[in-house]
Amino acid sequence: MSTQTLINPPSIWKRLWRRSHGDSPLKRALIHAILIFACIVAIYPAIRVFSVSLRPGDRLLSTSLDLIPQDATWANYQRLLFQTDFFLWVWNSLLITIVTSLAGVLLAATAGYAFSRWKFPGRAPGLILLLTTQMMPAVMMLIPTYLMFVEITRTFGVPLVGSYLGLIVAYMMGSVAFSIWILKGYYDTIPIDLEEAAKIDGTSELGAFYRVILPLSTPALAIVFLFNFTYAWVEYPLARVILPKAESFTWTLGLRSLQSQFNTEWGTFAAASVLVAIPSLALFLWSSKWLISGLTIGSVKG
Amino acid sequence: MASLSVTRARTLPMRVLGEMDWKSVGRNLPMLVVAGATIWFVATFLPQQQRLSPEYVVQSATDVTKFTLGLVAFVAALEIALYIVLVRMLHWQYALPYMLLAPAAIVMAFLFIYPFFYNIAIAFSNRSLQHFLPGTYDYSLQYGIENFTSVFTDKVLHDTGFWEVFFRTWAWTIINVFFHVLGGLGLALLLNRPLALRGIYRTILVIPWALPQVIAALSLRGEFHYEYGFVNNMLVALGLPRVQWLGEAIPAFIAATLSNIWLGIPFMMVVILGGLQSIAAEFYEAADMDGASAWQKFVNITWPLLQPVVAPATVLGTIWTFNAFNVIYLITQGGPAEKTDILVTALFKSAFEFYRYGQGAAFAIVIFFALFSFSAAWIKISGALKAVNE
């Protein structure tokens, strides 16, 4: 704080000028033009959804390209909140997502450590198996998983098909494998000397993991939690197969059901999109720094 | 002594306030505002909901808590059993890693290895809508041969064969990944220059990636509507004729491709930007001294040094695009007349719309090998993902 106030900071315009120095003004204008165009392309569909959500019911299907309609209204939001199961969908999604993410972190934290620190028999096949699960699209595992769940539901009476428990179990396949992979990559970057020092100080191998490595890995554990969260939060095909009934819909299924009722629900759909997209966008942008570094921690090390 | 503790108690809140990391609070302010708004919003509107009754909330939360506790109890029991067997009885040197690994390994065995082999078994059965309940279907080599040959010779969809979908999928993947890399590289090169407002541009450009795909795909589907979508209205504003985007084969494929390119560029942009920033400036200074042109610098410095980043990102992008179920299924639904189906949507339909589980399972194995051989070849060529063999 004190060092900053001692030096007279250059004004913001000076800083902007200095930062943009290097290209000729014409070239800079061109670059800005391209980037602004790209930004408009990137953001325009999102703004359109917002504008549709504000339109009154009789003008939903309009050919106008206005962004804020002249007779803007909140009617679509009222309809969404009071006449559809929007809250139910979001609640189901939240439950499924949180449990999936927690289970992924819980199971992967120790497994990733085992892969990182020991050369036990079966390590290489295990790692290849983990990679294979990442290449395996969820749709391909859908037939056996679905039929297996049907059998379990029938034989043991555990309702895996048609309940969010089944969906949590199904999501765990993707989340556990991915979490192990990322966490193994992160543990690899922690020098083994730390545990050795802890062991010399008298703790056991497990104690070193629990007292030294886990606290150091909090950022990586948070990244893994966030990754699993975003994976389960936006997943569609598995949910569609495992949750056929409307009372256990997640928001992805709910939004789809709004849109498939042809044109009538277009405004409600847009309102729902806005309400889901704002927290999702905020979460992503807020965590993007760590998410992107997380991508490079584990999977693309080279 | 007593007085000391009193002063400490009085100053503690002040000290906490004084030592709080206000900068980090400021950085996370947008998130805090959104979280607060969400909580307010839910608290205001929740009581007026119909389906989400308090009983349902309590019931589902209890179910999920029970499930989590069950999982924890299962892990604990497993660990105790393993401890007794591996450590106490066998004194095995690898006891600890196996104990650490066991819970995840069992979950993976139940959720990946078993279904994987079960899938092969289903491919050798006659399971379908008519043969769904136990006792109505059975397994034999004959069924397996029929299923696998029918994937290649019969229709995999209602009236589209395997090869048509196969070649369309590769065309789809190659076109998409090409434009992802091209667009991502172009934007990253622009953003890597000294430029005002760079952070703002970068944040806005990431939005297509940050938006949940289901929302993006469903909204884009609406925007390709013949009369009301903005694409056609934009064309009209430019004096061009309207296009039947979702009603004809080639426009529908173009619509899906455009949407997927829009969705995929930000990921490549971010990854390539990271790669560009790690290239040392000395290379360019040396090149400037030798009088190299911008193009020469790009070909001889930037592109080769980007390879360690671009190669794995391309593999990932290829796998994602190959599996872009949401985009196709939610925008065109494979239509019109199955002209935009790719392998994964065809597989989904054959199993869950036509209920041909046996043939679907065989189809899944074929797709898996197509993707697996591509990935293996690419990894071998590019040397990406070396981490496995270290």
mmCIF file of N, CA, C and O in Angstrom, chain B residues 89-142:
data_model
loop_
_atom_site.group_PDB
_atom_site.id
_atom_site.type_symbol
_atom_site.label_atom_id
_atom_site.label_comp_id
_atom_site.label_asym_id
_atom_site.label_seq_id
_atom_site.Cartn_x
_atom_site.Cartn_y
_atom_site.Cartn_z
ATOM 1 N N MET B 89 -2.654 -59.247 7.970
ATOM 2 C CA MET B 89 -2.476 -60.655 7.637
ATOM 3 C C MET B 89 -1.371 -60.868 6.621
ATOM 4 O O MET B 89 -0.580 -61.784 6.745
ATOM 5 N N LEU B 90 -1.304 -60.026 5.597
ATOM 6 C CA LEU B 90 -0.350 -60.296 4.517
ATOM 7 C C LEU B 90 0.945 -59.489 4.646
ATOM 8 O O LEU B 90 1.948 -59.841 4.038
ATOM 9 N N HIS B 91 0.936 -58.410 5.411
ATOM 10 C CA HIS B 91 2.106 -57.515 5.538
ATOM 11 C C HIS B 91 2.661 -57.133 4.173
ATOM 12 O O HIS B 91 3.859 -57.201 3.918
ATOM 13 N N TRP B 92 1.788 -56.725 3.272
ATOM 14 C CA TRP B 92 2.185 -56.491 1.884
ATOM 15 C C TRP B 92 2.785 -55.100 1.755
ATOM 16 O O TRP B 92 2.291 -54.137 2.346
ATOM 17 N N GLN B 93 3.816 -54.978 0.923
ATOM 18 C CA GLN B 93 4.475 -53.668 0.810
ATOM 19 C C GLN B 93 3.598 -52.651 0.068
ATOM 20 O O GLN B 93 3.755 -51.454 0.235
ATOM 21 N N TYR B 94 2.699 -53.137 -0.782
ATOM 22 C CA TYR B 94 1.844 -52.199 -1.517
ATOM 23 C C TYR B 94 0.483 -52.036 -0.859
ATOM 24 O O TYR B 94 -0.466 -51.599 -1.495
ATOM 25 N N ALA B 95 0.393 -52.417 0.418
ATOM 26 C CA ALA B 95 -0.917 -52.348 1.083
ATOM 27 C C ALA B 95 -1.493 -50.940 1.043
ATOM 28 O O ALA B 95 -2.660 -50.749 0.696
ATOM 29 N N LEU B 96 -0.671 -49.949 1.367
ATOM 30 C CA LEU B 96 -1.195 -48.587 1.483
ATOM 31 C C LEU B 96 -1.741 -48.032 0.158
ATOM 32 O O LEU B 96 -2.876 -47.567 0.109
ATOM 33 N N PRO B 97 -0.948 -48.076 -0.937
ATOM 34 C CA PRO B 97 -1.530 -47.566 -2.186
ATOM 35 C C PRO B 97 -2.811 -48.276 -2.580
ATOM 36 O O PRO B 97 -3.752 -47.636 -3.057
ATOM 37 N N TYR B 98 -2.884 -49.587 -2.365
ATOM 38 C CA TYR B 98 -4.112 -50.278 -2.738
ATOM 39 C C TYR B 98 -5.273 -49.855 -1.861
ATOM 40 O O TYR B 98 -6.407 -49.763 -2.323
ATOM 41 N N MET B 99 -4.967 -49.580 -0.579
ATOM 42 C CA MET B 99 -6.043 -49.100 0.282
ATOM 43 C C MET B 99 -6.526 -47.722 -0.168
ATOM 44 O O MET B 99 -7.719 -47.420 -0.147
ATOM 45 N N LEU B 100 -5.585 -46.874 -0.582
ATOM 46 C CA LEU B 100 -5.967 -45.537 -1.047
ATOM 47 C C LEU B 100 -6.791 -45.619 -2.331
ATOM 48 O O LEU B 100 -7.671 -44.804 -2.583
ATOM 49 N N LEU B 101 -6.462 -46.623 -3.125
ATOM 50 C CA LEU B 101 -7.057 -46.729 -4.452
ATOM 51 C C LEU B 101 -8.407 -47.445 -4.441
ATOM 52 O O LEU B 101 -9.244 -47.218 -5.311
ATOM 53 N N ALA B 102 -8.592 -48.306 -3.435
ATOM 54 C CA ALA B 102 -9.709 -49.260 -3.497
ATOM 55 C C ALA B 102 -11.088 -48.636 -3.743
ATOM 56 O O ALA B 102 -11.807 -49.114 -4.627
ATOM 57 N N PRO B 103 -11.495 -47.586 -2.994
ATOM 58 C CA PRO B 103 -12.866 -47.087 -3.215
ATOM 59 C C PRO B 103 -13.096 -46.632 -4.646
ATOM 60 O O PRO B 103 -14.080 -47.026 -5.284
ATOM 61 N N ALA B 104 -12.145 -45.836 -5.159
ATOM 62 C CA ALA B 104 -12.292 -45.355 -6.531
ATOM 63 C C ALA B 104 -12.265 -46.525 -7.502
ATOM 64 O O ALA B 104 -13.021 -46.552 -8.482
ATOM 65 N N ALA B 105 -11.394 -47.527 -7.214
ATOM 66 C CA ALA B 105 -11.285 -48.660 -8.127
ATOM 67 C C ALA B 105 -12.602 -49.425 -8.186
ATOM 68 O O ALA B 105 -13.033 -49.838 -9.266
ATOM 69 N N ILE B 106 -13.266 -49.576 -7.030
ATOM 70 C CA ILE B 106 -14.530 -50.313 -7.038
ATOM 71 C C ILE B 106 -15.598 -49.538 -7.798
ATOM 72 O O ILE B 106 -16.345 -50.105 -8.599
ATOM 73 N N VAL B 107 -15.625 -48.208 -7.583
ATOM 74 C CA VAL B 107 -16.595 -47.401 -8.331
ATOM 75 C C VAL B 107 -16.338 -47.515 -9.827
ATOM 76 O O VAL B 107 -17.265 -47.691 -10.624
ATOM 77 N N MET B 108 -15.053 -47.444 -10.217
ATOM 78 C CA MET B 108 -14.739 -47.544 -11.643
ATOM 79 C C MET B 108 -15.092 -48.920 -12.189
ATOM 80 O O MET B 108 -15.558 -49.045 -13.316
ATOM 81 N N ALA B 109 -14.850 -49.960 -11.384
ATOM 82 C CA ALA B 109 -15.180 -51.314 -11.846
ATOM 83 C C ALA B 109 -16.679 -51.446 -12.067
ATOM 84 O O ALA B 109 -17.135 -52.003 -13.063
ATOM 85 N N PHE B 110 -17.459 -50.859 -11.146
ATOM 86 C CA PHE B 110 -18.912 -50.972 -11.238
ATOM 87 C C PHE B 110 -19.461 -50.097 -12.354
ATOM 88 O O PHE B 110 -20.421 -50.471 -13.022
ATOM 89 N N LEU B 111 -18.866 -48.928 -12.542
ATOM 90 C CA LEU B 111 -19.450 -47.969 -13.471
ATOM 91 C C LEU B 111 -18.776 -47.907 -14.826
ATOM 92 O O LEU B 111 -19.292 -47.301 -15.748
ATOM 93 N N PHE B 112 -17.592 -48.519 -14.945
ATOM 94 C CA PHE B 112 -16.956 -48.454 -16.260
ATOM 95 C C PHE B 112 -16.587 -49.831 -16.792
ATOM 96 O O PHE B 112 -16.992 -50.213 -17.881
ATOM 97 N N ILE B 113 -15.842 -50.612 -16.003
ATOM 98 C CA ILE B 113 -15.347 -51.880 -16.537
ATOM 99 C C ILE B 113 -16.499 -52.858 -16.744
ATOM 100 O O ILE B 113 -16.635 -53.444 -17.819
ATOM 101 N N TYR B 114 -17.364 -52.983 -15.721
ATOM 102 C CA TYR B 114 -18.481 -53.908 -15.878
ATOM 103 C C TYR B 114 -19.397 -53.498 -17.035
ATOM 104 O O TYR B 114 -19.681 -54.329 -17.907
ATOM 105 N N PRO B 115 -19.843 -52.231 -17.107
ATOM 106 C CA PRO B 115 -20.682 -51.864 -18.256
ATOM 107 C C PRO B 115 -19.986 -52.059 -19.597
ATOM 108 O O PRO B 115 -20.630 -52.428 -20.578
ATOM 109 N N PHE B 116 -18.670 -51.834 -19.617
ATOM 110 C CA PHE B 116 -17.933 -52.010 -20.870
ATOM 111 C C PHE B 116 -18.093 -53.439 -21.381
ATOM 112 O O PHE B 116 -18.394 -53.668 -22.548
ATOM 113 N N PHE B 117 -17.905 -54.424 -20.485
ATOM 114 C CA PHE B 117 -18.030 -55.822 -20.915
ATOM 115 C C PHE B 117 -19.495 -56.217 -21.100
ATOM 116 O O PHE B 117 -19.823 -57.013 -21.974
ATOM 117 N N TYR B 118 -20.348 -55.617 -20.273
ATOM 118 C CA TYR B 118 -21.784 -55.867 -20.428
ATOM 119 C C TYR B 118 -22.239 -55.405 -21.805
ATOM 120 O O TYR B 118 -23.064 -56.049 -22.449
ATOM 121 N N ASN B 119 -21.657 -54.293 -22.255
ATOM 122 C CA ASN B 119 -21.979 -53.776 -23.582
ATOM 123 C C ASN B 119 -21.635 -54.807 -24.651
ATOM 124 O O ASN B 119 -22.411 -55.037 -25.584
ATOM 125 N N ILE B 120 -20.457 -55.463 -24.487
ATOM 126 C CA ILE B 120 -20.079 -56.502 -25.459
ATOM 127 C C ILE B 120 -21.094 -57.640 -25.407
ATOM 128 O O ILE B 120 -21.539 -58.153 -26.444
ATOM 129 N N ALA B 121 -21.514 -58.000 -24.183
ATOM 130 C CA ALA B 121 -22.499 -59.077 -24.060
ATOM 131 C C ALA B 121 -23.805 -58.696 -24.751
ATOM 132 O O ALA B 121 -24.406 -59.518 -25.458
ATOM 133 N N ILE B 122 -24.223 -57.436 -24.560
ATOM 134 C CA ILE B 122 -25.481 -56.997 -25.190
ATOM 135 C C ILE B 122 -25.369 -57.066 -26.704
ATOM 136 O O ILE B 122 -26.323 -57.415 -27.398
ATOM 137 N N ALA B 123 -24.158 -56.767 -27.207
ATOM 138 C CA ALA B 123 -23.953 -56.832 -28.658
ATOM 139 C C ALA B 123 -24.156 -58.258 -29.167
ATOM 140 O O ALA B 123 -24.429 -58.448 -30.343
ATOM 141 N N PHE B 124 -24.008 -59.247 -28.300
ATOM 142 C CA PHE B 124 -24.213 -60.641 -28.701
ATOM 143 C C PHE B 124 -25.571 -61.148 -28.208
ATOM 144 O O PHE B 124 -25.712 -62.295 -27.825
ATOM 145 N N SER B 125 -26.557 -60.257 -28.158
ATOM 146 C CA SER B 125 -27.888 -60.693 -27.723
ATOM 147 C C SER B 125 -28.918 -60.115 -28.669
ATOM 148 O O SER B 125 -28.610 -59.293 -29.530
ATOM 149 N N ASN B 126 -30.160 -60.528 -28.502
ATOM 150 C CA ASN B 126 -31.224 -59.995 -29.354
ATOM 151 C C ASN B 126 -32.101 -59.040 -28.573
ATOM 152 O O ASN B 126 -33.300 -58.991 -28.765
ATOM 153 N N ARG B 127 -31.511 -58.269 -27.651
ATOM 154 C CA ARG B 127 -32.339 -57.404 -26.812
ATOM 155 C C ARG B 127 -32.908 -56.248 -27.634
ATOM 156 O O ARG B 127 -32.213 -55.618 -28.413
ATOM 157 N N SER B 128 -34.176 -55.993 -27.428
ATOM 158 C CA SER B 128 -34.859 -54.898 -28.115
ATOM 159 C C SER B 128 -36.125 -54.623 -27.339
ATOM 160 O O SER B 128 -36.309 -55.159 -26.247
ATOM 161 N N LEU B 129 -36.980 -53.790 -27.910
ATOM 162 C CA LEU B 129 -38.217 -53.457 -27.193
ATOM 163 C C LEU B 129 -39.066 -54.706 -26.944
ATOM 164 O O LEU B 129 -39.652 -54.868 -25.874
ATOM 165 N N GLN B 130 -39.106 -55.619 -27.949
ATOM 166 C CA GLN B 130 -39.889 -56.839 -27.767
ATOM 167 C C GLN B 130 -39.195 -57.823 -26.832
ATOM 168 O O GLN B 130 -39.823 -58.648 -26.209
ATOM 169 N N HIS B 131 -37.872 -57.743 -26.811
ATOM 170 C CA HIS B 131 -37.104 -58.677 -25.978
ATOM 171 C C HIS B 131 -36.439 -57.901 -24.856
ATOM 172 O O HIS B 131 -35.230 -57.775 -24.805
ATOM 173 N N PHE B 132 -37.235 -57.333 -23.965
ATOM 174 C CA PHE B 132 -36.695 -56.445 -22.942
ATOM 175 C C PHE B 132 -36.656 -57.118 -21.574
ATOM 176 O O PHE B 132 -35.672 -57.041 -20.860
ATOM 177 N N LEU B 133 -37.722 -57.795 -21.208
ATOM 178 C CA LEU B 133 -37.785 -58.416 -19.884
ATOM 179 C C LEU B 133 -36.939 -59.684 -19.853
ATOM 180 O O LEU B 133 -36.750 -60.337 -20.883
ATOM 181 N N PRO B 134 -36.408 -60.016 -18.668
ATOM 182 C CA PRO B 134 -35.585 -61.228 -18.582
ATOM 183 C C PRO B 134 -36.404 -62.442 -18.987
ATOM 184 O O PRO B 134 -37.595 -62.544 -18.680
ATOM 185 N N GLY B 135 -35.748 -63.350 -19.704
ATOM 186 C CA GLY B 135 -36.458 -64.527 -20.177
ATOM 187 C C GLY B 135 -36.918 -64.389 -21.613
ATOM 188 O O GLY B 135 -37.110 -65.384 -22.303
ATOM 189 N N THR B 136 -37.064 -63.128 -22.068
ATOM 190 C CA THR B 136 -37.506 -62.955 -23.444
ATOM 191 C C THR B 136 -36.335 -62.780 -24.407
ATOM 192 O O THR B 136 -36.524 -62.798 -25.604
ATOM 193 N N TYR B 137 -35.142 -62.571 -23.865
ATOM 194 C CA TYR B 137 -33.983 -62.417 -24.750
ATOM 195 C C TYR B 137 -32.930 -63.456 -24.369
ATOM 196 O O TYR B 137 -32.965 -63.998 -23.275
ATOM 197 N N ASP B 138 -32.021 -63.730 -25.316
ATOM 198 C CA ASP B 138 -30.869 -64.543 -24.921
ATOM 199 C C ASP B 138 -29.655 -64.190 -25.758
ATOM 200 O O ASP B 138 -29.737 -63.389 -26.694
ATOM 201 N N TYR B 139 -28.544 -64.768 -25.369
ATOM 202 C CA TYR B 139 -27.254 -64.429 -25.961
ATOM 203 C C TYR B 139 -26.797 -65.575 -26.855
ATOM 204 O O TYR B 139 -26.916 -66.746 -26.478
ATOM 205 N N SER B 140 -26.246 -65.250 -28.019
ATOM 206 C CA SER B 140 -25.594 -66.294 -28.818
ATOM 207 C C SER B 140 -24.646 -65.629 -29.805
ATOM 208 O O SER B 140 -24.770 -64.434 -30.107
ATOM 209 N N LEU B 141 -23.700 -66.417 -30.295
ATOM 210 C CA LEU B 141 -22.717 -65.909 -31.246
ATOM 211 C C LEU B 141 -23.422 -65.439 -32.513
ATOM 212 O O LEU B 141 -23.071 -64.417 -33.102
ATOM 213 N N GLN B 142 -24.465 -66.205 -32.882
ATOM 214 C CA GLN B 142 -25.228 -65.886 -34.083
ATOM 215 C C GLN B 142 -25.787 -64.465 -34.029
ATOM 216 O O GLN B 142 -25.633 -63.678 -34.957
#
